[in-house]
mmCIF file of C-alpha atoms in Angstrom:
data_model
loop_
_atom_site.group_PDB
_atom_site.id
_atom_site.type_symbol
_atom_site.label_atom_id
_atom_site.label_comp_id
_atom_site.label_asym_id
_atom_site.label_seq_id
_atom_site.Cartn_x
_atom_site.Cartn_y
_atom_site.Cartn_z
ATOM 1 C CA MET I 14 17.522 -9.362 -9.345
ATOM 2 C CA THR I 15 14.187 -9.037 -7.654
ATOM 3 C CA ALA I 16 13.038 -12.368 -6.000
ATOM 4 C CA ASN I 17 9.404 -13.258 -6.365
ATOM 5 C CA ARG I 18 7.192 -15.523 -4.730
ATOM 6 C CA THR I 19 3.886 -17.238 -6.039
ATOM 7 C CA VAL I 20 0.952 -17.089 -3.561
ATOM 8 C CA LEU I 21 -2.572 -18.321 -3.686
ATOM 9 C CA ILE I 22 -5.410 -15.703 -3.610
ATOM 10 C CA PRO I 23 -8.903 -16.974 -3.049
ATOM 11 C CA ASP I 24 -11.632 -15.435 -5.055
ATOM 12 C CA GLU I 25 -13.286 -14.599 -1.685
ATOM 13 C CA GLU I 26 -15.386 -11.364 -1.571
ATOM 14 C CA ASP I 27 -14.389 -10.224 1.792
ATOM 15 C CA PHE I 28 -10.674 -10.732 1.217
ATOM 16 C CA LEU I 29 -10.937 -8.792 -2.196
ATOM 17 C CA HIS I 30 -12.948 -5.984 -0.740
ATOM 18 C CA VAL I 31 -10.378 -5.415 2.106
ATOM 19 C CA LEU I 32 -7.388 -5.691 -0.363
ATOM 20 C CA VAL I 33 -8.945 -3.014 -2.684
ATOM 21 C CA SER I 34 -10.163 -0.548 0.206
ATOM 22 C CA LEU I 35 -7.012 -0.845 2.391
ATOM 23 C CA ASP I 36 -5.129 1.975 0.533
ATOM 24 C CA GLU I 37 -7.941 4.370 1.173
ATOM 25 C CA THR I 38 -8.815 3.283 4.782
ATOM 26 C CA LEU I 39 -5.252 3.041 6.228
ATOM 27 C CA MET I 40 -2.362 3.468 3.572
ATOM 28 C CA LEU I 41 -3.053 6.845 2.061
ATOM 29 C CA PRO I 42 -4.023 8.477 5.306
ATOM 30 C CA LEU I 43 -0.535 7.225 6.613
ATOM 31 C CA VAL I 44 1.206 8.573 3.546
ATOM 32 C CA GLY I 45 -0.437 11.905 3.732
ATOM 33 C CA ALA I 46 0.444 12.168 7.426
ATOM 34 C CA VAL I 47 4.069 11.489 6.835
ATOM 35 C CA ASP I 48 4.092 13.792 3.769
ATOM 36 C CA ASP I 49 2.624 16.630 5.923
ATOM 37 C CA MET I 50 5.019 16.192 8.813
ATOM 38 C CA ASP I 51 8.128 16.100 6.391
ATOM 39 C CA ALA I 52 6.922 19.295 4.800
ATOM 40 C CA GLY I 53 6.475 20.954 8.163
ATOM 41 C CA VAL I 54 2.853 21.601 7.849
ATOM 42 C CA GLU I 55 1.438 23.481 10.747
ATOM 43 C CA ASP I 56 -0.655 21.056 12.926
ATOM 44 C CA ALA I 57 0.663 18.029 11.239
ATOM 45 C CA TRP I 58 0.702 14.727 13.139
ATOM 46 C CA GLN I 59 3.997 14.020 14.666
ATOM 47 C CA LEU I 60 4.517 10.377 13.616
ATOM 48 C CA PRO I 61 7.787 8.650 14.509
ATOM 49 C CA GLU I 62 10.648 9.975 12.372
ATOM 50 C CA ASP I 63 11.608 6.485 11.112
ATOM 51 C CA PHE I 64 8.157 5.655 10.125
ATOM 52 C CA ASN I 65 7.703 4.636 6.520
ATOM 53 C CA ALA I 66 4.536 4.839 4.934
ATOM 54 C CA LYS I 67 5.185 5.241 1.204
ATOM 55 C CA ALA I 68 7.091 1.764 0.716
ATOM 56 C CA PRO I 69 4.257 -0.440 2.168
ATOM 57 C CA ASN I 70 1.698 1.744 0.101
ATOM 58 C CA ASP I 71 3.742 1.240 -3.091
ATOM 59 C CA ALA I 72 4.064 -2.472 -2.202
ATOM 60 C CA LEU I 73 0.243 -2.827 -1.864
ATOM 61 C CA GLY I 74 -0.321 -1.139 -5.165
ATOM 62 C CA ARG I 75 2.079 -3.718 -6.834
ATOM 63 C CA VAL I 76 0.199 -6.590 -5.259
ATOM 64 C CA PHE I 77 -2.993 -5.246 -6.509
ATOM 65 C CA ARG I 78 -1.693 -4.937 -10.030
ATOM 66 C CA ALA I 79 -0.245 -8.496 -9.912
ATOM 67 C CA LEU I 80 -4.030 -9.909 -9.590
ATOM 68 C CA PRO I 81 -4.945 -11.856 -12.743
ATOM 69 C CA ALA I 82 -7.544 -10.314 -14.899
ATOM 70 C CA PRO I 83 -10.524 -12.379 -13.614
ATOM 71 C CA LEU I 84 -10.023 -11.095 -10.086
ATOM 72 C CA GLN I 85 -9.607 -7.558 -11.327
ATOM 73 C CA ARG I 86 -12.858 -8.019 -13.123
ATOM 74 C CA ARG I 87 -14.536 -9.517 -10.152
ATOM 75 C CA ILE I 88 -13.436 -6.564 -8.148
ATOM 76 C CA HIS I 89 -15.138 -4.346 -10.563
ATOM 77 C CA GLY I 90 -18.527 -6.249 -10.195
ATOM 78 C CA GLU I 91 -18.324 -8.925 -12.976
ATOM 79 C CA ASP I 92 -19.896 -12.021 -11.594
ATOM 80 C CA HIS I 93 -18.500 -14.434 -14.253
ATOM 81 C CA PRO I 94 -15.529 -12.812 -15.946
ATOM 82 C CA ALA I 95 -13.739 -14.262 -18.943
ATOM 83 C CA GLU I 96 -10.852 -16.671 -18.100
ATOM 84 C CA ALA I 97 -12.088 -17.222 -14.679
ATOM 85 C CA ARG I 98 -10.815 -20.353 -12.942
ATOM 86 C CA VAL I 99 -13.221 -23.432 -12.499
ATOM 87 C CA LEU I 100 -11.947 -25.548 -9.628
ATOM 88 C CA LEU I 101 -13.584 -28.797 -9.419
ATOM 89 C CA ALA I 102 -13.507 -31.388 -6.580
ATOM 90 C CA ALA I 103 -11.921 -34.826 -7.267
ATOM 91 C CA ASP I 104 -15.580 -36.078 -8.171
ATOM 92 C CA GLY I 105 -15.457 -33.826 -11.315
ATOM 93 C CA VAL I 106 -18.793 -32.229 -10.173
ATOM 94 C CA TYR I 107 -18.670 -30.025 -7.071
ATOM 95 C CA GLU I 108 -17.366 -26.603 -7.812
ATOM 96 C CA HIS I 109 -15.051 -25.022 -5.407
ATOM 97 C CA MET I 110 -14.287 -21.332 -4.671
ATOM 98 C CA PRO I 111 -11.380 -20.839 -7.241
ATOM 99 C CA PHE I 112 -7.941 -19.932 -6.041
ATOM 100 C CA TYR I 113 -5.510 -17.975 -8.274
ATOM 101 C CA PRO I 114 -1.569 -18.238 -8.173
ATOM 102 C CA VAL I 115 -0.286 -14.812 -8.183
ATOM 103 C CA VAL I 116 3.337 -13.708 -8.538
ATOM 104 C CA ILE I 117 4.387 -11.069 -6.007
ATOM 105 C CA GLU I 118 7.687 -9.532 -5.202
ATOM 106 C CA GLU I 119 9.237 -10.930 -2.052
ATOM 107 C CA ARG I 120 10.288 -7.394 -0.929
ATOM 108 C CA ASP I 121 6.685 -6.140 -1.094
ATOM 109 C CA LEU I 122 5.543 -8.947 1.409
ATOM 110 C CA VAL I 123 8.531 -7.867 3.604
ATOM 111 C CA VAL I 124 7.706 -4.297 3.803
ATOM 112 C CA LEU I 125 3.928 -5.018 4.313
ATOM 113 C CA ARG I 126 4.768 -7.577 7.053
ATOM 114 C CA VAL I 127 7.101 -4.895 8.823
ATOM 115 C CA LEU I 128 4.209 -2.529 8.839
ATOM 116 C CA ARG I 129 1.837 -4.915 10.214
ATOM 117 C CA ASP I 130 4.010 -6.046 12.925
ATOM 118 C CA ARG I 131 4.758 -2.398 13.905
ATOM 119 C CA LEU I 132 1.268 -1.161 13.938
ATOM 120 C CA THR I 133 0.174 -4.392 15.848
ATOM 121 C CA ARG I 134 2.658 -3.566 18.523
ATOM 122 C CA VAL I 135 1.316 0.093 18.787
ATOM 123 C CA VAL I 136 -2.309 -0.856 19.034
ATOM 124 C CA ASN I 137 -1.363 -3.437 21.544
ATOM 125 C CA ARG I 138 0.607 -0.728 23.353
ATOM 126 C CA GLU I 139 3.688 -2.904 23.153
ATOM 127 C CA GLU I 140 5.757 -0.082 21.532
ATOM 128 C CA ASP I 141 5.967 3.456 22.462
ATOM 129 C CA GLY I 142 4.104 5.432 19.698
ATOM 130 C CA GLN I 143 1.130 7.356 21.332
ATOM 131 C CA ASP I 144 1.203 9.814 18.486
ATOM 132 C CA LEU I 145 0.877 7.114 15.869
ATOM 133 C CA LEU I 146 -1.852 5.391 18.032
ATOM 134 C CA ASP I 147 -3.851 8.676 18.266
ATOM 135 C CA PHE I 148 -3.438 9.117 14.394
ATOM 136 C CA LEU I 149 -4.871 5.503 13.922
ATOM 137 C CA HIS I 150 -7.937 6.292 16.124
ATOM 138 C CA GLN I 151 -8.531 9.427 14.116
ATOM 139 C CA VAL I 152 -8.221 7.630 10.882
ATOM 140 C CA ALA I 153 -10.767 5.168 12.151
ATOM 141 C CA GLU I 154 -13.214 7.765 13.388
ATOM 142 C CA ASP I 155 -13.103 9.263 9.867
ATOM 143 C CA ALA I 156 -13.765 5.866 8.090
ATOM 144 C CA GLU I 157 -16.939 4.725 6.699
ATOM 145 C CA GLU I 158 -19.208 2.539 8.913
ATOM 146 C CA ARG I 159 -19.021 -1.302 8.381
ATOM 147 C CA PRO I 160 -20.957 -4.338 9.583
ATOM 148 C CA ASP I 161 -20.445 -5.078 13.219
ATOM 149 C CA PRO I 162 -18.634 -8.531 13.367
ATOM 150 C CA LYS I 163 -20.528 -9.293 16.494
ATOM 151 C CA ASN I 164 -23.825 -8.236 14.935
ATOM 152 C CA PRO I 165 -23.763 -8.193 11.237
ATOM 153 C CA ALA I 166 -27.216 -6.721 10.992
ATOM 154 C CA SER I 167 -25.925 -3.347 12.462
ATOM 155 C CA ARG I 168 -23.152 -1.076 11.309
ATOM 156 C CA ARG I 169 -20.467 0.766 13.424
ATOM 157 C CA ARG I 170 -17.283 2.859 12.988
ATOM 158 C CA PRO I 171 -14.240 0.802 12.771
ATOM 159 C CA ARG I 172 -11.659 0.904 15.486
ATOM 160 C CA ALA I 173 -7.882 1.517 15.185
ATOM 161 C CA GLU I 174 -7.545 -2.383 15.859
ATOM 162 C CA ASP I 175 -10.004 -3.043 12.929
ATOM 163 C CA LEU I 176 -7.659 -1.097 10.361
ATOM 164 C CA VAL I 177 -4.643 -3.022 11.771
ATOM 165 C CA ALA I 178 -6.455 -6.290 11.570
ATOM 166 C CA ASP I 179 -7.411 -5.699 7.908
ATOM 167 C CA LEU I 180 -3.707 -5.220 7.080
ATOM 168 C CA ALA I 181 -2.863 -8.266 9.115
ATOM 169 C CA MET I 182 -5.535 -10.258 7.306
ATOM 170 C CA VAL I 183 -4.077 -9.208 3.917
ATOM 171 C CA VAL I 184 -0.509 -10.068 4.859
ATOM 172 C CA GLY I 185 -1.593 -13.516 6.416
ATOM 173 C CA VAL I 186 -2.994 -14.415 3.128
ATOM 174 C CA LEU I 187 -0.101 -13.342 1.222
ATOM 175 C CA GLU I 188 2.477 -15.015 3.335
ATOM 176 C CA LEU I 189 0.625 -18.457 3.718
ATOM 177 C CA ASP I 190 2.979 -21.004 2.282
ATOM 178 C CA THR I 191 2.423 -24.612 3.314
ATOM 179 C CA ASP I 192 2.455 -28.048 1.751
ATOM 180 C CA ASP I 193 -1.218 -27.851 0.924
ATOM 181 C CA THR I 194 -0.852 -24.394 -0.910
ATOM 182 C CA ARG I 195 2.191 -25.638 -2.831
ATOM 183 C CA LEU I 196 0.376 -28.690 -3.825
ATOM 184 C CA LEU I 197 -2.697 -26.881 -4.933
ATOM 185 C CA ARG I 198 -0.564 -24.283 -6.723
ATOM 186 C CA SER I 199 1.005 -27.174 -8.894
ATOM 187 C CA GLU I 200 -2.444 -28.698 -9.787
ATOM 188 C CA ILE I 201 -3.949 -25.356 -10.628
ATOM 189 C CA GLU I 202 -1.012 -24.108 -12.701
ATOM 190 C CA ALA I 203 -0.935 -27.210 -14.729
ATOM 191 C CA LYS I 204 -3.960 -25.791 -16.637
ATOM 192 C CA GLY I 205 -4.191 -22.647 -18.570
ATOM 193 C CA PRO I 206 -6.368 -19.567 -17.609
ATOM 194 C CA GLY I 207 -10.293 -20.347 -18.008
ATOM 195 C CA GLU I 208 -9.568 -24.120 -18.119
ATOM 196 C CA LYS I 209 -11.273 -26.311 -15.763
ATOM 197 C CA VAL I 210 -9.145 -27.937 -13.029
ATOM 198 C CA VAL I 211 -10.096 -31.073 -11.464
ATOM 199 C CA LEU I 212 -8.383 -31.806 -8.250
ATOM 200 C CA THR I 213 -6.841 -35.178 -7.449
ATOM 201 C CA LEU I 214 -7.705 -36.827 -4.210
ATOM 202 C CA ARG I 215 -4.529 -35.391 -2.604
ATOM 203 C CA GLY I 216 -5.456 -31.996 -4.072
ATOM 204 C CA GLU I 217 -8.896 -32.184 -2.651
ATOM 205 C CA ALA I 218 -7.406 -32.769 0.763
ATOM 206 C CA ALA I 219 -5.188 -29.914 0.471
ATOM 207 C CA TYR I 220 -7.876 -27.641 -0.783
ATOM 208 C CA LYS I 221 -10.004 -28.445 2.443
ATOM 209 C CA ASN I 222 -7.033 -27.674 4.649
ATOM 210 C CA ALA I 223 -6.245 -24.536 2.684
ATOM 211 C CA ALA I 224 -9.875 -23.281 2.707
ATOM 212 C CA THR I 225 -10.196 -23.711 6.499
ATOM 213 C CA THR I 226 -7.008 -21.673 6.979
ATOM 214 C CA PHE I 227 -8.161 -18.991 4.515
ATOM 215 C CA ASN I 228 -11.575 -18.781 6.223
ATOM 216 C CA LYS I 229 -9.902 -18.418 9.661
ATOM 217 C CA LEU I 230 -7.590 -15.673 8.171
ATOM 218 C CA ILE I 231 -10.293 -13.785 6.489
ATOM 219 C CA THR I 232 -13.487 -14.184 8.698
ATOM 220 C CA GLY I 233 -12.026 -15.561 11.914
ATOM 221 C CA GLY I 234 -13.442 -18.937 10.910
ATOM 222 C CA ASN I 235 -17.124 -18.073 10.286
ATOM 223 C CA ALA I 236 -19.013 -21.129 9.860
ATOM 224 C CA MET I 237 -21.352 -19.863 7.332
ATOM 225 C CA ASN I 238 -18.451 -18.515 5.116
ATOM 226 C CA ALA I 239 -17.004 -22.032 5.105
ATOM 227 C CA TYR I 240 -19.774 -23.081 2.606
ATOM 228 C CA LEU I 241 -18.504 -20.844 0.165
ATOM 229 C CA TYR I 242 -15.502 -22.738 -0.509
#
């Protein structure tokens, strides 16, 4: 029997964009490189023989498909999808960024965490994997430009470290499990899809703590983004 876990996913634009684009920017290139190597394609990248790209790519796909319909629609450009969560502060007036409980398979988080840890060691040169590192640099060079975190008004090519950081951010959100997130889940799940959730005072305090953590994971603690919550 497959073990599941319920995680909280914020309706946060930067997070959803990275979650959706991660397969194209990182996962599919890794899968393609391993497939070429296994097929004996001439000039294929020689990644470590034990490197598994298919399992984490499949895991990411299952995570995406587990997202509730409102988040799926938000990803496809709907600003106010049907059955969207309405999450209100304890005063019943202030509207917070909604969080969605999402059920994922524990094994999927495990394989994504393994990939994150290995790629992190490689880009930090804590593990022997020069061919894998060279491949990540090539994937980054082929990727589309993105806003420069140090100067959002300009754009630049991502670095290998940026691609790994994207994966680490997604995994960090998925594995977040604290007293605050558990309390929030219980209050949010007490209402059906599309119903208004008015947080208790304890829930409000938990929301503020969780929002601070999510913002740190997703944007590095950007002060402007904190207002979105």
